[in-house]
mmCIF file with all atom_site columns, C-alpha atoms in Angstrom:
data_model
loop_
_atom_site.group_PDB
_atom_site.id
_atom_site.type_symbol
_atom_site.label_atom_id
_atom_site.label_alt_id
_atom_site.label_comp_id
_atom_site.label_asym_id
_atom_site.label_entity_id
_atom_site.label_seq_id
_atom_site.pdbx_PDB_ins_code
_atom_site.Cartn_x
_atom_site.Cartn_y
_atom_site.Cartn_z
_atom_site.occupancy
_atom_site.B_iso_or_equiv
_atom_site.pdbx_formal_charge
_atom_site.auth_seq_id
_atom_site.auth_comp_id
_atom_site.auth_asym_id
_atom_site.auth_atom_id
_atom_site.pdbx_PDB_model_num
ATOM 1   C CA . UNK A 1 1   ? 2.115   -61.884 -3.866  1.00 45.00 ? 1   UNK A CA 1
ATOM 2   C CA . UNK A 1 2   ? 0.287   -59.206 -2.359  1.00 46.00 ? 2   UNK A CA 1
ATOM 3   C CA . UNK A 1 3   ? 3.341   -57.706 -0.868  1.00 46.00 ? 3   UNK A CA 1
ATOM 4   C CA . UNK A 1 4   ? 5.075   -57.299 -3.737  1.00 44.00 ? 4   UNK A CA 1
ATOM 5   C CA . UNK A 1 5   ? 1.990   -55.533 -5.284  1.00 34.00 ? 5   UNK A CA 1
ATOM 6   C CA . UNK A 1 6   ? 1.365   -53.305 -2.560  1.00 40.00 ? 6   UNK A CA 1
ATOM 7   C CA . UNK A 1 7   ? 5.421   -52.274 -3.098  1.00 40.00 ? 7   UNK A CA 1
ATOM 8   C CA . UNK A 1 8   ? 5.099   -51.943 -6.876  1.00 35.00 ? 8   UNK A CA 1
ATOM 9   C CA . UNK A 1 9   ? 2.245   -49.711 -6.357  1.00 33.00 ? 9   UNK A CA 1
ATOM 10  C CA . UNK A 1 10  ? 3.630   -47.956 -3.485  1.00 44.00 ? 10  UNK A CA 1
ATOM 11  C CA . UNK A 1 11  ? 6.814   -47.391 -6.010  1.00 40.00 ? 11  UNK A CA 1
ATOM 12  C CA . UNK A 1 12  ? 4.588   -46.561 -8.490  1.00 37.00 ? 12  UNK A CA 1
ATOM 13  C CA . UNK A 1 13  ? 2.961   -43.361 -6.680  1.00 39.00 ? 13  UNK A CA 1
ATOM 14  C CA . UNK A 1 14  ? 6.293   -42.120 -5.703  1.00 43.00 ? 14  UNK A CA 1
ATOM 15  C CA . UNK A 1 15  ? 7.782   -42.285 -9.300  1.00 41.00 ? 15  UNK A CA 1
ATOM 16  C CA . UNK A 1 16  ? 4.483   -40.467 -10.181 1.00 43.00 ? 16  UNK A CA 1
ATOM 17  C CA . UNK A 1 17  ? 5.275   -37.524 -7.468  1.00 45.00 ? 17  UNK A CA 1
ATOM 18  C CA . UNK A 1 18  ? 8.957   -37.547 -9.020  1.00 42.00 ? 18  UNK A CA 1
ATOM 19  C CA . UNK A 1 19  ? 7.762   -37.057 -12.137 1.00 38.00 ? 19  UNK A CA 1
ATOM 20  C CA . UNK A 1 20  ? 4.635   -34.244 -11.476 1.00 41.00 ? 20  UNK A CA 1
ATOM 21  C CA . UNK A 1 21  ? 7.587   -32.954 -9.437  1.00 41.00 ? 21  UNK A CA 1
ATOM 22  C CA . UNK A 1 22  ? 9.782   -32.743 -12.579 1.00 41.00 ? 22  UNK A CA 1
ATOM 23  C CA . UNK A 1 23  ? 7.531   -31.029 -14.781 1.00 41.00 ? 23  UNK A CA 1
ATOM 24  C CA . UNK A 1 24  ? 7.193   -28.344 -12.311 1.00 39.00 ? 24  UNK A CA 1
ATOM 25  C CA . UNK A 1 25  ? 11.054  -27.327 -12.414 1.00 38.00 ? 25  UNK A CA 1
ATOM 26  C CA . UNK A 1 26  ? 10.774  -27.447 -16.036 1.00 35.00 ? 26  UNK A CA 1
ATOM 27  C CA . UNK A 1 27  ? 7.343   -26.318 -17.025 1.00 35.00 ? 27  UNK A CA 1
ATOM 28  C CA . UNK A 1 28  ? 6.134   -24.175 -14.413 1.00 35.00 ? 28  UNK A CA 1
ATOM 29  C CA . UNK A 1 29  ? 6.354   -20.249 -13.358 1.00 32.00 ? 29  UNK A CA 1
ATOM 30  C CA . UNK A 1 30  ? 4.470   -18.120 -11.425 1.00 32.00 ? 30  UNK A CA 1
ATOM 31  C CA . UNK A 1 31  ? 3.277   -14.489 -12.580 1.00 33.00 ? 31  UNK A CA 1
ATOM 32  C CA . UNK A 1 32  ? 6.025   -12.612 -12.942 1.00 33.00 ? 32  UNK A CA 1
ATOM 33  C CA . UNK A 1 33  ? 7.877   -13.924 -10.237 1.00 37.00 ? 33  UNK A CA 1
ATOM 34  C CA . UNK A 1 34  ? 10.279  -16.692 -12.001 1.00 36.00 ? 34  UNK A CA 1
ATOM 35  C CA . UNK A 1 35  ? 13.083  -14.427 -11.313 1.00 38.00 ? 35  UNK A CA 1
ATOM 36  C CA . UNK A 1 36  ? 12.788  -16.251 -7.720  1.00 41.00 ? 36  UNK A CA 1
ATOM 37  C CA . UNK A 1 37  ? 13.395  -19.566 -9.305  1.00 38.00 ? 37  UNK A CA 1
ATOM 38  C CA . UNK A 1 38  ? 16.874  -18.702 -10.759 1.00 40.00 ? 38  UNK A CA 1
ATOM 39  C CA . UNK A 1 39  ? 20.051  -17.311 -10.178 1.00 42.00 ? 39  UNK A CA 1
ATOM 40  C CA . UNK A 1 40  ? 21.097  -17.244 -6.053  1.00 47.00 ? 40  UNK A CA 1
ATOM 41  C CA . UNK A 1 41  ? 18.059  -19.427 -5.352  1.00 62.00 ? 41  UNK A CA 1
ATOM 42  C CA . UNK A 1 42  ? 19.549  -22.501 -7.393  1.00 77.00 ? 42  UNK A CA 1
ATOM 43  C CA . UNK A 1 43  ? 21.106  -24.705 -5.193  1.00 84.00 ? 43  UNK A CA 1
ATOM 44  C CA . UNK A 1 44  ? 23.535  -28.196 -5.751  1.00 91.00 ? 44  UNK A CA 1
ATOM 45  C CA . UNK A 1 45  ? 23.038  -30.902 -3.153  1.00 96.00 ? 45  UNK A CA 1
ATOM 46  C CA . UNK A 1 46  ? 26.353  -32.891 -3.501  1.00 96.00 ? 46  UNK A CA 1
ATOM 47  C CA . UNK A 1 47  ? 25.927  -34.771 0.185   1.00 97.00 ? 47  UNK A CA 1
ATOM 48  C CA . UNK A 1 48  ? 23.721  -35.390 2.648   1.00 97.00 ? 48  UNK A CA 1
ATOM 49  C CA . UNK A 1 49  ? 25.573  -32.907 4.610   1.00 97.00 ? 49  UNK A CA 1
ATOM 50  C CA . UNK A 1 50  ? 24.588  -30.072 1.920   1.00 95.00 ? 50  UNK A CA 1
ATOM 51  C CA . UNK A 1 51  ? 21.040  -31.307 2.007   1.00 97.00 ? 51  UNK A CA 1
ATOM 52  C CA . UNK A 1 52  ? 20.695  -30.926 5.404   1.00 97.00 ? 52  UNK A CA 1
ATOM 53  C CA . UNK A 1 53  ? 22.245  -27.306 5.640   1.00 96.00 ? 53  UNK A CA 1
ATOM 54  C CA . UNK A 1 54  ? 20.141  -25.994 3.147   1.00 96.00 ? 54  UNK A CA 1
ATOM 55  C CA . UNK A 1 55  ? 16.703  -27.712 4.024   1.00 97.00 ? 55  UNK A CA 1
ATOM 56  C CA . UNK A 1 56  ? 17.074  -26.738 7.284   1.00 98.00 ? 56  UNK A CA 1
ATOM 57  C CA . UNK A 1 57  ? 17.226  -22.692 6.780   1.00 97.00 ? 57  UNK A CA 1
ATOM 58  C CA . UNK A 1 58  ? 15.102  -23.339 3.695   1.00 97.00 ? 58  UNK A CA 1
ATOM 59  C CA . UNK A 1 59  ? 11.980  -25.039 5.542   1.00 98.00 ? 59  UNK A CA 1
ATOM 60  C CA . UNK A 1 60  ? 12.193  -22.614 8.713   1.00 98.00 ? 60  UNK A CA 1
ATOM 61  C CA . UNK A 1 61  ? 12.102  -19.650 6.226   1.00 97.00 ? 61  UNK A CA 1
ATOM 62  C CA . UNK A 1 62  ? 8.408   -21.564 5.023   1.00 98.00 ? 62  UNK A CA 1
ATOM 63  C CA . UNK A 1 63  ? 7.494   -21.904 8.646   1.00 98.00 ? 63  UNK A CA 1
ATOM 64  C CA . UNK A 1 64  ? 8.174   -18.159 9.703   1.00 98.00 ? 64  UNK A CA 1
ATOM 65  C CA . UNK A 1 65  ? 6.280   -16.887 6.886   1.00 97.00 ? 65  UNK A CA 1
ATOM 66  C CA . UNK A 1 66  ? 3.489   -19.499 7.227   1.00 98.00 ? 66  UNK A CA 1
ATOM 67  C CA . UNK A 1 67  ? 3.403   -18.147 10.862  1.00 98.00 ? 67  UNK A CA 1
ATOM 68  C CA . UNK A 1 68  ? 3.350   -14.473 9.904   1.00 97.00 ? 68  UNK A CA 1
ATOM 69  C CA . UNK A 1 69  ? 0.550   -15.385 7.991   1.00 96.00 ? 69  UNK A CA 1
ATOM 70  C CA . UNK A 1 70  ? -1.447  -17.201 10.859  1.00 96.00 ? 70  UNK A CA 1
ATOM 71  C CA . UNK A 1 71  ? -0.774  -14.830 13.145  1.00 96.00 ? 71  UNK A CA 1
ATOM 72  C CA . UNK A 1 72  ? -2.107  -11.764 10.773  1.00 94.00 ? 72  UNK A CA 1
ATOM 73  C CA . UNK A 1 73  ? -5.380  -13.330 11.263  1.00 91.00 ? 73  UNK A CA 1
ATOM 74  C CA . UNK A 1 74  ? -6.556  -14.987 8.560   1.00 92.00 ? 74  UNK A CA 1
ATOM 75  C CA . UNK A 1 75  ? -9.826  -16.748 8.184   1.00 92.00 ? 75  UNK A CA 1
ATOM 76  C CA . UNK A 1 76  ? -10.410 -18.852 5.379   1.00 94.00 ? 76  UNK A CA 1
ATOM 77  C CA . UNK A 1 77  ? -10.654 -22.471 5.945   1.00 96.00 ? 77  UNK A CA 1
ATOM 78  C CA . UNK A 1 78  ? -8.463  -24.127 3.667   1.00 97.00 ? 78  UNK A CA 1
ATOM 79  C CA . UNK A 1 79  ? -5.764  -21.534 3.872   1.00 97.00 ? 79  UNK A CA 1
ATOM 80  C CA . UNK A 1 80  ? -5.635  -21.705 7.631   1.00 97.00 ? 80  UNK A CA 1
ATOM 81  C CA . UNK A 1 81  ? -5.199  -25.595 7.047   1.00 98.00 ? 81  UNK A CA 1
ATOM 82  C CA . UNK A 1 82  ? -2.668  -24.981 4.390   1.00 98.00 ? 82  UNK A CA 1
ATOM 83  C CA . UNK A 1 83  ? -0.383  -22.563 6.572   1.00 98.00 ? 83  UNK A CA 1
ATOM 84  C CA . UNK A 1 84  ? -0.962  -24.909 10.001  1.00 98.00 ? 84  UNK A CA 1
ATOM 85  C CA . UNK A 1 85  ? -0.021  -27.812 7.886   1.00 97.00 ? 85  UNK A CA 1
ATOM 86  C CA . UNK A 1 86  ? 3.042   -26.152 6.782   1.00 98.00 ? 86  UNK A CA 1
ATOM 87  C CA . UNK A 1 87  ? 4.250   -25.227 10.323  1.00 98.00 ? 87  UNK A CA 1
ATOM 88  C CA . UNK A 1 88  ? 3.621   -28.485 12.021  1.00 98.00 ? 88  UNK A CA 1
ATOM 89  C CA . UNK A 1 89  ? 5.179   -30.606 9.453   1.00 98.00 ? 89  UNK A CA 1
ATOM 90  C CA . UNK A 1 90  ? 8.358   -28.677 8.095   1.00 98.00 ? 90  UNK A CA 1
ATOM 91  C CA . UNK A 1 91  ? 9.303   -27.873 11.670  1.00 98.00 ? 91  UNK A CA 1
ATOM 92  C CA . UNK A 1 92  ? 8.929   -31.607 12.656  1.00 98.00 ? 92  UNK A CA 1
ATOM 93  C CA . UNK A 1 93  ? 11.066  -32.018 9.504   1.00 98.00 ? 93  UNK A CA 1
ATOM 94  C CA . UNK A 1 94  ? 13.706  -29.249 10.610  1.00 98.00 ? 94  UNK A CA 1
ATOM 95  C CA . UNK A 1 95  ? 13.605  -31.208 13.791  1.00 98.00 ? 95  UNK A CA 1
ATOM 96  C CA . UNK A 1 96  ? 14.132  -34.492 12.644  1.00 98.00 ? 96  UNK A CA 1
ATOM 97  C CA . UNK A 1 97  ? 17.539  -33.122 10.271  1.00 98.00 ? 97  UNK A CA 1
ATOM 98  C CA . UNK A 1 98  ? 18.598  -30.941 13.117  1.00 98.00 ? 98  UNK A CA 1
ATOM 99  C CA . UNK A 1 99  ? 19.245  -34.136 15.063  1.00 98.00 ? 99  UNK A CA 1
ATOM 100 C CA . UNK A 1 100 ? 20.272  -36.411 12.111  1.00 98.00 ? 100 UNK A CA 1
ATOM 101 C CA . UNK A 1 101 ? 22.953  -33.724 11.422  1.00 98.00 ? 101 UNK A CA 1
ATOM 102 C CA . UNK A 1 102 ? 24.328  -33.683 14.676  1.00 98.00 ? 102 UNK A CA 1
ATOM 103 C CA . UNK A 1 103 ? 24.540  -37.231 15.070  1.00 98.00 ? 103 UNK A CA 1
ATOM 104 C CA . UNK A 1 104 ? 26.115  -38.010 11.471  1.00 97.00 ? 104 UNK A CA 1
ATOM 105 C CA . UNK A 1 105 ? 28.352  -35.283 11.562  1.00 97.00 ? 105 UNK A CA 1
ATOM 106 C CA . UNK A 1 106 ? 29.237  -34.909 15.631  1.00 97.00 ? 106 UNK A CA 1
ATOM 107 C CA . UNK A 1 107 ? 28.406  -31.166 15.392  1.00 97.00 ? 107 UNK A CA 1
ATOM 108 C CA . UNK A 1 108 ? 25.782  -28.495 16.082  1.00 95.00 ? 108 UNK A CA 1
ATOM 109 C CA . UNK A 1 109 ? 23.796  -27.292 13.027  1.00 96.00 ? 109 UNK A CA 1
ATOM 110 C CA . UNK A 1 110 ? 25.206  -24.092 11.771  1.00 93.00 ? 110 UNK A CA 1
ATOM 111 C CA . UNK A 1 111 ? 23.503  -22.307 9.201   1.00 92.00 ? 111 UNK A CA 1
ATOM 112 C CA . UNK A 1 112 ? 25.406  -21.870 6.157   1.00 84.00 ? 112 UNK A CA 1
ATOM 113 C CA . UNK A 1 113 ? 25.023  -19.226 3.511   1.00 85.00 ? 113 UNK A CA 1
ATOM 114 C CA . UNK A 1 114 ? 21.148  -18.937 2.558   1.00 88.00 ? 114 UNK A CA 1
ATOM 115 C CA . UNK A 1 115 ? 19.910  -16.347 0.046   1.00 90.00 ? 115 UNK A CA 1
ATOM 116 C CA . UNK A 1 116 ? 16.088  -15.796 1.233   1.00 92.00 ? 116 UNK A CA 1
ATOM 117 C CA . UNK A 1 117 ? 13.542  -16.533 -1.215  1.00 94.00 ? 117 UNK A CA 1
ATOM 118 C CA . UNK A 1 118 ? 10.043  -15.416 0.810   1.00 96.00 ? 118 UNK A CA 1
ATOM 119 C CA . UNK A 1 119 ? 9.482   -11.347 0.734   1.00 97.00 ? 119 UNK A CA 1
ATOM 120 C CA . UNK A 1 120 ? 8.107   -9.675  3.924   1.00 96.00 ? 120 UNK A CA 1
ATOM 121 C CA . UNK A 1 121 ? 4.407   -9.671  4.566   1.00 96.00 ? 121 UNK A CA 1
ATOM 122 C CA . UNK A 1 122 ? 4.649   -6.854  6.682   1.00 96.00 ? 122 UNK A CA 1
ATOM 123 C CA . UNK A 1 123 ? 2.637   -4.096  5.641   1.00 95.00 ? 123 UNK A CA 1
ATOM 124 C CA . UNK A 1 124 ? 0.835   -5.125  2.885   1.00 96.00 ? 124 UNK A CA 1
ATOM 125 C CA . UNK A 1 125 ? -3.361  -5.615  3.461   1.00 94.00 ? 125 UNK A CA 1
ATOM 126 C CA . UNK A 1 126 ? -4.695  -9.227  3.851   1.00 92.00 ? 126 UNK A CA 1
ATOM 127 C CA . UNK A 1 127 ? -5.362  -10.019 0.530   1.00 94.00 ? 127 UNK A CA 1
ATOM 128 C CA . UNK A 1 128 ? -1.769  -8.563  -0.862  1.00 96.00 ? 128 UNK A CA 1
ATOM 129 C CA . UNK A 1 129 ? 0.036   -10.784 1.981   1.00 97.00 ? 129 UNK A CA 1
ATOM 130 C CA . UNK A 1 130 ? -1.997  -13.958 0.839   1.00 97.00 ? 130 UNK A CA 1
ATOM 131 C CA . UNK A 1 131 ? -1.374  -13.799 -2.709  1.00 97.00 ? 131 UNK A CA 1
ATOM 132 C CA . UNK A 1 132 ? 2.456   -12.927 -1.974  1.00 98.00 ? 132 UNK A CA 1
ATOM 133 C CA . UNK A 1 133 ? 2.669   -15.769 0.288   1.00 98.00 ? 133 UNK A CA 1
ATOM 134 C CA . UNK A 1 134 ? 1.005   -18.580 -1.977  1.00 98.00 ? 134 UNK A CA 1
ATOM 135 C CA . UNK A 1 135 ? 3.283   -16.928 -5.140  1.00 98.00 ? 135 UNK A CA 1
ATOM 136 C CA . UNK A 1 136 ? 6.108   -16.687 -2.688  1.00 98.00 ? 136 UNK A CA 1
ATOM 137 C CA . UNK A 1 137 ? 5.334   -20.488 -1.076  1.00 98.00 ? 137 UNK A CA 1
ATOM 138 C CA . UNK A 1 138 ? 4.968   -21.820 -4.713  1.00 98.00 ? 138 UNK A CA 1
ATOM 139 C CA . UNK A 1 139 ? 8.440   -21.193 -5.983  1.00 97.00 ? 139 UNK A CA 1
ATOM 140 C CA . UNK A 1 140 ? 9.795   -21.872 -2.410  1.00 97.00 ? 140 UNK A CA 1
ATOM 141 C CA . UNK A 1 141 ? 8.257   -25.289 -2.613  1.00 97.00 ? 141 UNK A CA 1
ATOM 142 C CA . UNK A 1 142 ? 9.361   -25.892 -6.521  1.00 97.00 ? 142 UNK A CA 1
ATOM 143 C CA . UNK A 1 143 ? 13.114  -25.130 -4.652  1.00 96.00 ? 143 UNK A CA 1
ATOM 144 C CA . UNK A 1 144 ? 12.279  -27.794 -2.171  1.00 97.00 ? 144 UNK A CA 1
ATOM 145 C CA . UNK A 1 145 ? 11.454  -30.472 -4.983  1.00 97.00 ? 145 UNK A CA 1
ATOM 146 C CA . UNK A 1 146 ? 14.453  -30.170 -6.769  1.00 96.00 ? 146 UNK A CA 1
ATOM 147 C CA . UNK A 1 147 ? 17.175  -30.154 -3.823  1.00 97.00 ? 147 UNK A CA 1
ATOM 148 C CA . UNK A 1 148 ? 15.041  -33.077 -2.843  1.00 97.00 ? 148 UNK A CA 1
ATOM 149 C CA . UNK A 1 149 ? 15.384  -34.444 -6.621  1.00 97.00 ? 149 UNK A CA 1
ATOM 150 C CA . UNK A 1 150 ? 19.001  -34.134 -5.683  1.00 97.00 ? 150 UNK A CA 1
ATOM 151 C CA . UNK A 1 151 ? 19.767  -35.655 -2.478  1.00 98.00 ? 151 UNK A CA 1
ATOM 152 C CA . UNK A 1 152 ? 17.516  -39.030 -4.050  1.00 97.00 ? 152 UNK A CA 1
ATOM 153 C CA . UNK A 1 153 ? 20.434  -39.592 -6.714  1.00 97.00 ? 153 UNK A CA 1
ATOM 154 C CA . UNK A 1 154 ? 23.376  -39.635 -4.252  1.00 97.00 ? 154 UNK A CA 1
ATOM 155 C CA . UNK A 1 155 ? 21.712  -41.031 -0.737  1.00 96.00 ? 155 UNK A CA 1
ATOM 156 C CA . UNK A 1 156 ? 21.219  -44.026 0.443   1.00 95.00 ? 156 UNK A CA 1
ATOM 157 C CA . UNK A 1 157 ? 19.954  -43.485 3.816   1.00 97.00 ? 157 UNK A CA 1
ATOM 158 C CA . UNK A 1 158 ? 16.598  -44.760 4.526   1.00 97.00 ? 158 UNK A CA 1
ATOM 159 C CA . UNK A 1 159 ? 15.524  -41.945 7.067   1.00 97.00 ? 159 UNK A CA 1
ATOM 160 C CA . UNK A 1 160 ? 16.296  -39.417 4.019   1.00 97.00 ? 160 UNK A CA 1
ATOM 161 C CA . UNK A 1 161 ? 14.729  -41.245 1.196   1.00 97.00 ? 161 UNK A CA 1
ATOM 162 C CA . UNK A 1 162 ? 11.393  -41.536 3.229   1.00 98.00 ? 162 UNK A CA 1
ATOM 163 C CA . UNK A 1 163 ? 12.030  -37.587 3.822   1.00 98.00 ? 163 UNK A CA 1
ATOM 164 C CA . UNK A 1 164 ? 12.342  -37.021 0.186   1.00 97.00 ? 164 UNK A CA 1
ATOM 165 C CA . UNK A 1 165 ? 9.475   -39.025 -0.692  1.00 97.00 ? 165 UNK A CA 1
ATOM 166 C CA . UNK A 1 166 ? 7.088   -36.990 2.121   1.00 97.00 ? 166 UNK A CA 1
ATOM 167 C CA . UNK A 1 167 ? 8.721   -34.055 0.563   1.00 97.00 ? 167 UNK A CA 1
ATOM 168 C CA . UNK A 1 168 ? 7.827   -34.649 -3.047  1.00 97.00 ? 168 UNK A CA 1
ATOM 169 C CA . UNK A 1 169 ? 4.616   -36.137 -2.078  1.00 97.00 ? 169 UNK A CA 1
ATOM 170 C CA . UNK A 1 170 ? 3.432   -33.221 0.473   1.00 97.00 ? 170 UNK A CA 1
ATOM 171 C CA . UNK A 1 171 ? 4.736   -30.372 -1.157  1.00 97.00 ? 171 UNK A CA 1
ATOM 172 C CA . UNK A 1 172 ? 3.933   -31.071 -4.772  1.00 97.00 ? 172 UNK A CA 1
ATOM 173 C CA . UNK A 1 173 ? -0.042  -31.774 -3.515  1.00 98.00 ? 173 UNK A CA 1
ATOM 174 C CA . UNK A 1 174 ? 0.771   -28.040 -2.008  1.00 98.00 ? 174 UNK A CA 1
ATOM 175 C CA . UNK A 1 175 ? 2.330   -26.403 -4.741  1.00 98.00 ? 175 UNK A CA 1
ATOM 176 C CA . UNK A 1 176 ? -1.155  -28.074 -6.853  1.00 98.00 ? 176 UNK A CA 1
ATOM 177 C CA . UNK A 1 177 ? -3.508  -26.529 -3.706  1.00 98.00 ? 177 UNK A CA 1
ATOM 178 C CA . UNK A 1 178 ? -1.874  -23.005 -3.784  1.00 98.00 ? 178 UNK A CA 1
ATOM 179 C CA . UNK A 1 179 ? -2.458  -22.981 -7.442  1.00 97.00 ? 179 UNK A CA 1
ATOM 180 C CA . UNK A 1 180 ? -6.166  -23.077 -7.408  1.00 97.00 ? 180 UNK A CA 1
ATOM 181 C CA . UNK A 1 181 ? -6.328  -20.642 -4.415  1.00 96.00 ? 181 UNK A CA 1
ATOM 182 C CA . UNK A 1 182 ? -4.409  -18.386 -6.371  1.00 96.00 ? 182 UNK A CA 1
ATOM 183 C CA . UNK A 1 183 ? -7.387  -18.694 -9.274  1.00 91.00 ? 183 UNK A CA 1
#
């Protein structure tokens, strides 16, 4: 009895991250940056295989801006957590579907086509290249959600669904964190 509770409730969090996850794509936009939410940026996951090219390039474009970021220097506490937390998990996450595409598929990644979605930091004063990169990171992350939305109606793999649910879980709490910092 108490395993089956500890699985309905564990079902019942992740149904609650699907659904805060949903009402970003459909209720949320940042500034005046939506533009970065439509047109190239929209993606269809149709396979695993799409997933995997597109997650790939799109969580390495998070982790060389989070990077840019750390190494600019900055110095506030939870931001510095928020940028080291990106790096360390999305690139154990490209690593982890860098090796699950070569094994599934018997070939090296290649990127595929990839319209970037992060501007350049370069240049701008501290403060400018935070708020770009939480506005930037935001929309990024709201992209992230709904490819992962996607792959969850057509896989069945249980290394991917546990990715999707980290996904949803890690980068909607994210997407809630940037927010406030950008208040």
């Amino acid at each position: 009895m108490k395993r089956e509770y500890q699985i309905l409730v564990g079902a019942a969090v992740v149904l609650g991250f699907v659904v805060l996850a949903m009402n970003f794509e459909f209720g949320h936009t940042v500034g005046t940056h939506q533009e970065h939410s439509e047109g190239p940026h929209q993606v269809s996951i149709e396979s695993e295989r799409d997933f995997l090219v597109h997650m790939i390039v799109h969580h390495e474009e998070a982790v060389e801006s989070a990077q840019f970021l750390l190494g600019a220097g900055i110095t506030d506490p939870v931001l510095l957590e928020l940028t080291e937390s990106i790096v360390r998990e999305q690139a154990r996450e490209v690593a982890l579907m860098r090796a699950w595409y070569e094994e599934w598929f018997g070939e090296a990644f290649v990127p595929g086509e990839y319209h970037a979605m992060m501007r350049s930091l370069a240049g701008l004063a501290e403060e400018e290249q935070v708020r770009v990169f939480l506005e930037d990171m935001i929309v990024h992350h709201e992209a992230a959600l709904e490819a992962t939305r996607q792959l969850l109606l057509i896989t069945i793999r249980p290394e991917l669904v546990a990715l999707a649910e980290e996904i949803i879980s890690s980068q909607a709490m994210e997407i809630a964190l940037m927010q406030r910092l950008l208040q």
